[in-house]
Amino acid sequence: MDNFLIQVTGKKRVFLYSPRDAPYLYLSGTKSEVLDVDNPDLEKYPLFVKAKRYQCFLEAGDVLFIPALWFHNVISEEFGVALNVFWKHLPAECYDKSDTYGNKDPTAASRAIQILDRALKTLEELPEEYRDFYARRMVLRIQEKAYRDDYR
């Protein structure tokens, strides 16, 4: 969901990464495995340097808009209090009704990921060379059918 990060007291550094940089963020679910964005382990995460980061500093009274789907990392520079205000901008039926805090993917995305996981499990039944071939075909099909032209 879209989010306002409101800094009440204290100071924070905030790093934002576009959804376009997801291939470089080493995602595990919806979170990046790269925790130390100032000193990433480039042997373990070599593509992380390709991710364009946007950095800002928040002090008491500052408000930062974090768009839906943007990845963020926050480092507290001193003790502080902050509030997040999330809001839904998709039609209500797109959200899981049990998701009070907006931490879950939209329901259609969750279903699609589950279907993809089942498809990948099914490919495990094939010999490696065939599995590789059909997995690449699946990726190409996803790119062809689901990627925006201005997003490639």
PDB file of C-alpha atoms in Angstrom:
ATOM      1  CA  MET A   1       0.000   0.000   0.000  1.00  0.00           C
ATOM      2  CA  ASP A   2       0.987   3.615  -0.348  1.00  0.00           C
ATOM      3  CA  ASN A   3       2.440   4.908   2.898  1.00  0.00           C
ATOM      4  CA  PHE A   4       3.237   8.142   4.663  1.00  0.00           C
ATOM      5  CA  LEU A   5       6.194   7.727   7.037  1.00  0.00           C
ATOM      6  CA  ILE A   6       5.799  10.490   9.626  1.00  0.00           C
ATOM      7  CA  GLN A   7       8.802  11.251  11.810  1.00  0.00           C
ATOM      8  CA  VAL A   8       7.534  12.541  15.166  1.00  0.00           C
ATOM      9  CA  THR A   9      10.842  12.729  17.076  1.00  0.00           C
ATOM     10  CA  GLY A  10      14.406  11.684  16.332  1.00  0.00           C
ATOM     11  CA  LYS A  11      16.230  11.232  13.019  1.00  0.00           C
ATOM     12  CA  LYS A  12      16.279   8.507  10.368  1.00  0.00           C
ATOM     13  CA  ARG A  13      17.960   7.770   7.077  1.00  0.00           C
ATOM     14  CA  VAL A  14      15.610   6.210   4.563  1.00  0.00           C
ATOM     15  CA  PHE A  15      16.642   4.399   1.391  1.00  0.00           C
ATOM     16  CA  LEU A  16      14.109   3.735  -1.347  1.00  0.00           C
ATOM     17  CA  TYR A  17      14.414   1.331  -4.282  1.00  0.00           C
ATOM     18  CA  SER A  18      12.125   1.268  -7.284  1.00  0.00           C
ATOM     19  CA  PRO A  19      10.137  -1.886  -8.042  1.00  0.00           C
ATOM     20  CA  ARG A  20      12.133  -1.983 -11.295  1.00  0.00           C
ATOM     21  CA  ASP A  21      15.218  -2.805  -9.234  1.00  0.00           C
ATOM     22  CA  ALA A  22      13.693  -5.952  -7.715  1.00  0.00           C
ATOM     23  CA  PRO A  23      16.051  -8.222  -9.748  1.00  0.00           C
ATOM     24  CA  TYR A  24      19.028  -6.662  -7.916  1.00  0.00           C
ATOM     25  CA  LEU A  25      17.634  -6.710  -4.370  1.00  0.00           C
ATOM     26  CA  TYR A  26      17.892 -10.454  -3.655  1.00  0.00           C
ATOM     27  CA  LEU A  27      14.314 -10.843  -2.550  1.00  0.00           C
ATOM     28  CA  SER A  28      13.180 -13.491  -0.154  1.00  0.00           C
ATOM     29  CA  GLY A  29       9.426 -13.174  -0.258  1.00  0.00           C
ATOM     30  CA  THR A  30       8.750  -9.449  -0.044  1.00  0.00           C
ATOM     31  CA  LYS A  31      11.983  -8.527   1.756  1.00  0.00           C
ATOM     32  CA  SER A  32      15.548  -8.037   0.573  1.00  0.00           C
ATOM     33  CA  GLU A  33      18.263 -10.298   1.946  1.00  0.00           C
ATOM     34  CA  VAL A  34      20.624  -7.302   1.790  1.00  0.00           C
ATOM     35  CA  LEU A  35      20.258  -5.830   5.257  1.00  0.00           C
ATOM     36  CA  ASP A  36      23.304  -3.556   5.424  1.00  0.00           C
ATOM     37  CA  VAL A  37      22.711  -1.251   2.460  1.00  0.00           C
ATOM     38  CA  ASP A  38      25.708   0.942   3.409  1.00  0.00           C
ATOM     39  CA  ASN A  39      28.132  -2.001   3.286  1.00  0.00           C
ATOM     40  CA  PRO A  40      26.523  -4.830   1.314  1.00  0.00           C
ATOM     41  CA  ASP A  41      28.356  -8.124   0.977  1.00  0.00           C
ATOM     42  CA  LEU A  42      29.097  -7.843  -2.752  1.00  0.00           C
ATOM     43  CA  GLU A  43      30.509 -11.346  -2.931  1.00  0.00           C
ATOM     44  CA  LYS A  44      27.157 -12.672  -1.781  1.00  0.00           C
ATOM     45  CA  TYR A  45      25.031  -9.965  -3.495  1.00  0.00           C
ATOM     46  CA  PRO A  46      27.031  -8.792  -6.553  1.00  0.00           C
ATOM     47  CA  LEU A  47      24.018  -7.398  -8.454  1.00  0.00           C
ATOM     48  CA  PHE A  48      23.011  -5.123  -5.582  1.00  0.00           C
ATOM     49  CA  VAL A  49      25.289  -2.365  -6.962  1.00  0.00           C
ATOM     50  CA  LYS A  50      22.954  -2.116  -9.973  1.00  0.00           C
ATOM     51  CA  ALA A  51      20.016  -1.056  -7.794  1.00  0.00           C
ATOM     52  CA  LYS A  52      19.515   2.705  -7.850  1.00  0.00           C
ATOM     53  CA  ARG A  53      18.922   3.950  -4.365  1.00  0.00           C
ATOM     54  CA  TYR A  54      17.245   7.127  -3.306  1.00  0.00           C
ATOM     55  CA  GLN A  55      18.240   8.419   0.118  1.00  0.00           C
ATOM     56  CA  CYS A  56      16.652  10.990   2.362  1.00  0.00           C
ATOM     57  CA  PHE A  57      16.992  12.120   5.950  1.00  0.00           C
ATOM     58  CA  LEU A  58      13.964  12.508   8.179  1.00  0.00           C
ATOM     59  CA  GLU A  59      13.831  14.724  11.251  1.00  0.00           C
ATOM     60  CA  ALA A  60      10.985  15.532  13.634  1.00  0.00           C
ATOM     61  CA  GLY A  61       8.030  16.880  11.667  1.00  0.00           C
ATOM     62  CA  ASP A  62       9.090  15.427   8.288  1.00  0.00           C
ATOM     63  CA  VAL A  63       6.757  13.269   6.230  1.00  0.00           C
ATOM     64  CA  LEU A  64       7.908  10.920   3.467  1.00  0.00           C
ATOM     65  CA  PHE A  65       5.593   9.396   0.879  1.00  0.00           C
ATOM     66  CA  ILE A  66       6.556   5.790   0.082  1.00  0.00           C
ATOM     67  CA  PRO A  67       4.666   4.522  -2.976  1.00  0.00           C
ATOM     68  CA  ALA A  68       3.192   1.033  -3.023  1.00  0.00           C
ATOM     69  CA  LEU A  69       5.654  -1.623  -4.242  1.00  0.00           C
ATOM     70  CA  TRP A  70       8.740   0.470  -3.455  1.00  0.00           C
ATOM     71  CA  PHE A  71      11.303  -1.245  -1.257  1.00  0.00           C
ATOM     72  CA  HIS A  72      12.677   0.703   1.661  1.00  0.00           C
ATOM     73  CA  ASN A  73      15.328   0.401   4.326  1.00  0.00           C
ATOM     74  CA  VAL A  74      15.330   2.617   7.407  1.00  0.00           C
ATOM     75  CA  ILE A  75      18.264   3.358   9.705  1.00  0.00           C
ATOM     76  CA  SER A  76      17.579   5.222  12.943  1.00  0.00           C
ATOM     77  CA  GLU A  77      20.268   7.820  13.589  1.00  0.00           C
ATOM     78  CA  GLU A  78      18.985   8.368  17.124  1.00  0.00           C
ATOM     79  CA  PHE A  79      16.077   7.295  19.289  1.00  0.00           C
ATOM     80  CA  GLY A  80      12.828   8.454  17.782  1.00  0.00           C
ATOM     81  CA  VAL A  81       9.162   7.858  17.222  1.00  0.00           C
ATOM     82  CA  ALA A  82       7.593   7.528  13.792  1.00  0.00           C
ATOM     83  CA  LEU A  83       4.158   6.651  12.451  1.00  0.00           C
ATOM     84  CA  ASN A  84       3.154   4.929   9.246  1.00  0.00           C
ATOM     85  CA  VAL A  85      -0.144   5.729   7.609  1.00  0.00           C
ATOM     86  CA  PHE A  86      -1.113   3.226   4.916  1.00  0.00           C
ATOM     87  CA  TRP A  87      -4.091   3.443   2.633  1.00  0.00           C
ATOM     88  CA  LYS A  88      -5.701   1.234   0.042  1.00  0.00           C
ATOM     89  CA  HIS A  89      -6.050   2.643  -3.431  1.00  0.00           C
ATOM     90  CA  LEU A  90      -7.045  -0.507  -5.319  1.00  0.00           C
ATOM     91  CA  PRO A  91     -10.651  -1.755  -5.314  1.00  0.00           C
ATOM     92  CA  ALA A  92     -11.563  -3.407  -1.994  1.00  0.00           C
ATOM     93  CA  GLU A  93     -11.861  -6.868  -3.557  1.00  0.00           C
ATOM     94  CA  CYS A  94      -8.134  -6.757  -4.424  1.00  0.00           C
ATOM     95  CA  TYR A  95      -7.153  -6.965  -0.749  1.00  0.00           C
ATOM     96  CA  ASP A  96      -7.215  -9.869   1.692  1.00  0.00           C
ATOM     97  CA  LYS A  97      -9.982  -8.980   4.142  1.00  0.00           C
ATOM     98  CA  SER A  98      -7.994 -10.472   7.033  1.00  0.00           C
ATOM     99  CA  ASP A  99      -4.991  -8.220   6.310  1.00  0.00           C
ATOM    100  CA  THR A 100      -5.500  -5.430   8.839  1.00  0.00           C
ATOM    101  CA  TYR A 101      -2.085  -3.818   8.344  1.00  0.00           C
ATOM    102  CA  GLY A 102      -1.708  -4.152   4.587  1.00  0.00           C
ATOM    103  CA  ASN A 103       1.316  -6.426   4.743  1.00  0.00           C
ATOM    104  CA  LYS A 104       0.012  -9.057   2.345  1.00  0.00           C
ATOM    105  CA  ASP A 105       0.164  -9.010  -1.430  1.00  0.00           C
ATOM    106  CA  PRO A 106      -3.084  -8.294  -3.277  1.00  0.00           C
ATOM    107  CA  THR A 107      -5.139 -11.494  -3.457  1.00  0.00           C
ATOM    108  CA  ALA A 108      -4.702 -11.940  -7.238  1.00  0.00           C
ATOM    109  CA  ALA A 109      -0.911 -11.612  -6.866  1.00  0.00           C
ATOM    110  CA  SER A 110      -0.904 -14.155  -4.013  1.00  0.00           C
ATOM    111  CA  ARG A 111      -2.884 -16.615  -6.119  1.00  0.00           C
ATOM    112  CA  ALA A 112      -0.579 -16.092  -9.111  1.00  0.00           C
ATOM    113  CA  ILE A 113       2.515 -16.733  -6.970  1.00  0.00           C
ATOM    114  CA  GLN A 114       0.954 -19.915  -5.574  1.00  0.00           C
ATOM    115  CA  ILE A 115       0.178 -21.112  -9.116  1.00  0.00           C
ATOM    116  CA  LEU A 116       3.731 -20.322 -10.194  1.00  0.00           C
ATOM    117  CA  ASP A 117       5.124 -22.245  -7.219  1.00  0.00           C
ATOM    118  CA  ARG A 118       2.997 -25.259  -8.191  1.00  0.00           C
ATOM    119  CA  ALA A 119       4.175 -24.973 -11.814  1.00  0.00           C
ATOM    120  CA  LEU A 120       7.806 -24.877 -10.716  1.00  0.00           C
ATOM    121  CA  LYS A 121       7.251 -27.900  -8.486  1.00  0.00           C
ATOM    122  CA  THR A 122       5.749 -29.708 -11.463  1.00  0.00           C
ATOM    123  CA  LEU A 123       8.827 -28.915 -13.578  1.00  0.00           C
ATOM    124  CA  GLU A 124      10.943 -30.770 -11.007  1.00  0.00           C
ATOM    125  CA  GLU A 125       9.510 -33.977 -12.507  1.00  0.00           C
ATOM    126  CA  LEU A 126      11.507 -33.340 -15.691  1.00  0.00           C
ATOM    127  CA  PRO A 127      15.200 -34.000 -16.349  1.00  0.00           C
ATOM    128  CA  GLU A 128      17.371 -30.935 -15.724  1.00  0.00           C
ATOM    129  CA  GLU A 129      17.824 -29.977 -19.390  1.00  0.00           C
ATOM    130  CA  TYR A 130      14.061 -30.095 -20.005  1.00  0.00           C
ATOM    131  CA  ARG A 131      13.292 -28.288 -16.744  1.00  0.00           C
ATOM    132  CA  ASP A 132      15.686 -25.492 -17.736  1.00  0.00           C
ATOM    133  CA  PHE A 133      14.156 -25.205 -21.221  1.00  0.00           C
ATOM    134  CA  TYR A 134      10.556 -25.030 -20.017  1.00  0.00           C
ATOM    135  CA  ALA A 135      11.389 -22.689 -17.152  1.00  0.00           C
ATOM    136  CA  ARG A 136      12.973 -20.287 -19.654  1.00  0.00           C
ATOM    137  CA  ARG A 137       9.865 -20.547 -21.836  1.00  0.00           C
ATOM    138  CA  MET A 138       7.746 -19.677 -18.814  1.00  0.00           C
ATOM    139  CA  VAL A 139       9.894 -16.632 -18.052  1.00  0.00           C
ATOM    140  CA  LEU A 140       9.646 -15.435 -21.652  1.00  0.00           C
ATOM    141  CA  ARG A 141       5.885 -15.880 -21.595  1.00  0.00           C
ATOM    142  CA  ILE A 142       5.582 -13.912 -18.358  1.00  0.00           C
ATOM    143  CA  GLN A 143       7.720 -11.128 -19.842  1.00  0.00           C
ATOM    144  CA  GLU A 144       5.650 -11.104 -23.045  1.00  0.00           C
ATOM    145  CA  LYS A 145       2.245 -11.179 -21.349  1.00  0.00           C
ATOM    146  CA  ALA A 146       2.744  -9.302 -18.085  1.00  0.00           C
ATOM    147  CA  TYR A 147       5.617  -6.797 -18.350  1.00  0.00           C
ATOM    148  CA  ARG A 148       4.841  -3.206 -19.284  1.00  0.00           C
ATOM    149  CA  ASP A 149       6.691  -2.031 -22.384  1.00  0.00           C
ATOM    150  CA  ASP A 150       8.156   0.982 -20.573  1.00  0.00           C
ATOM    151  CA  TYR A 151       9.298  -1.260 -17.707  1.00  0.00           C
ATOM    152  CA  ARG A 152      11.772  -3.446 -19.622  1.00  0.00           C
TER     153      ARG A 152
END
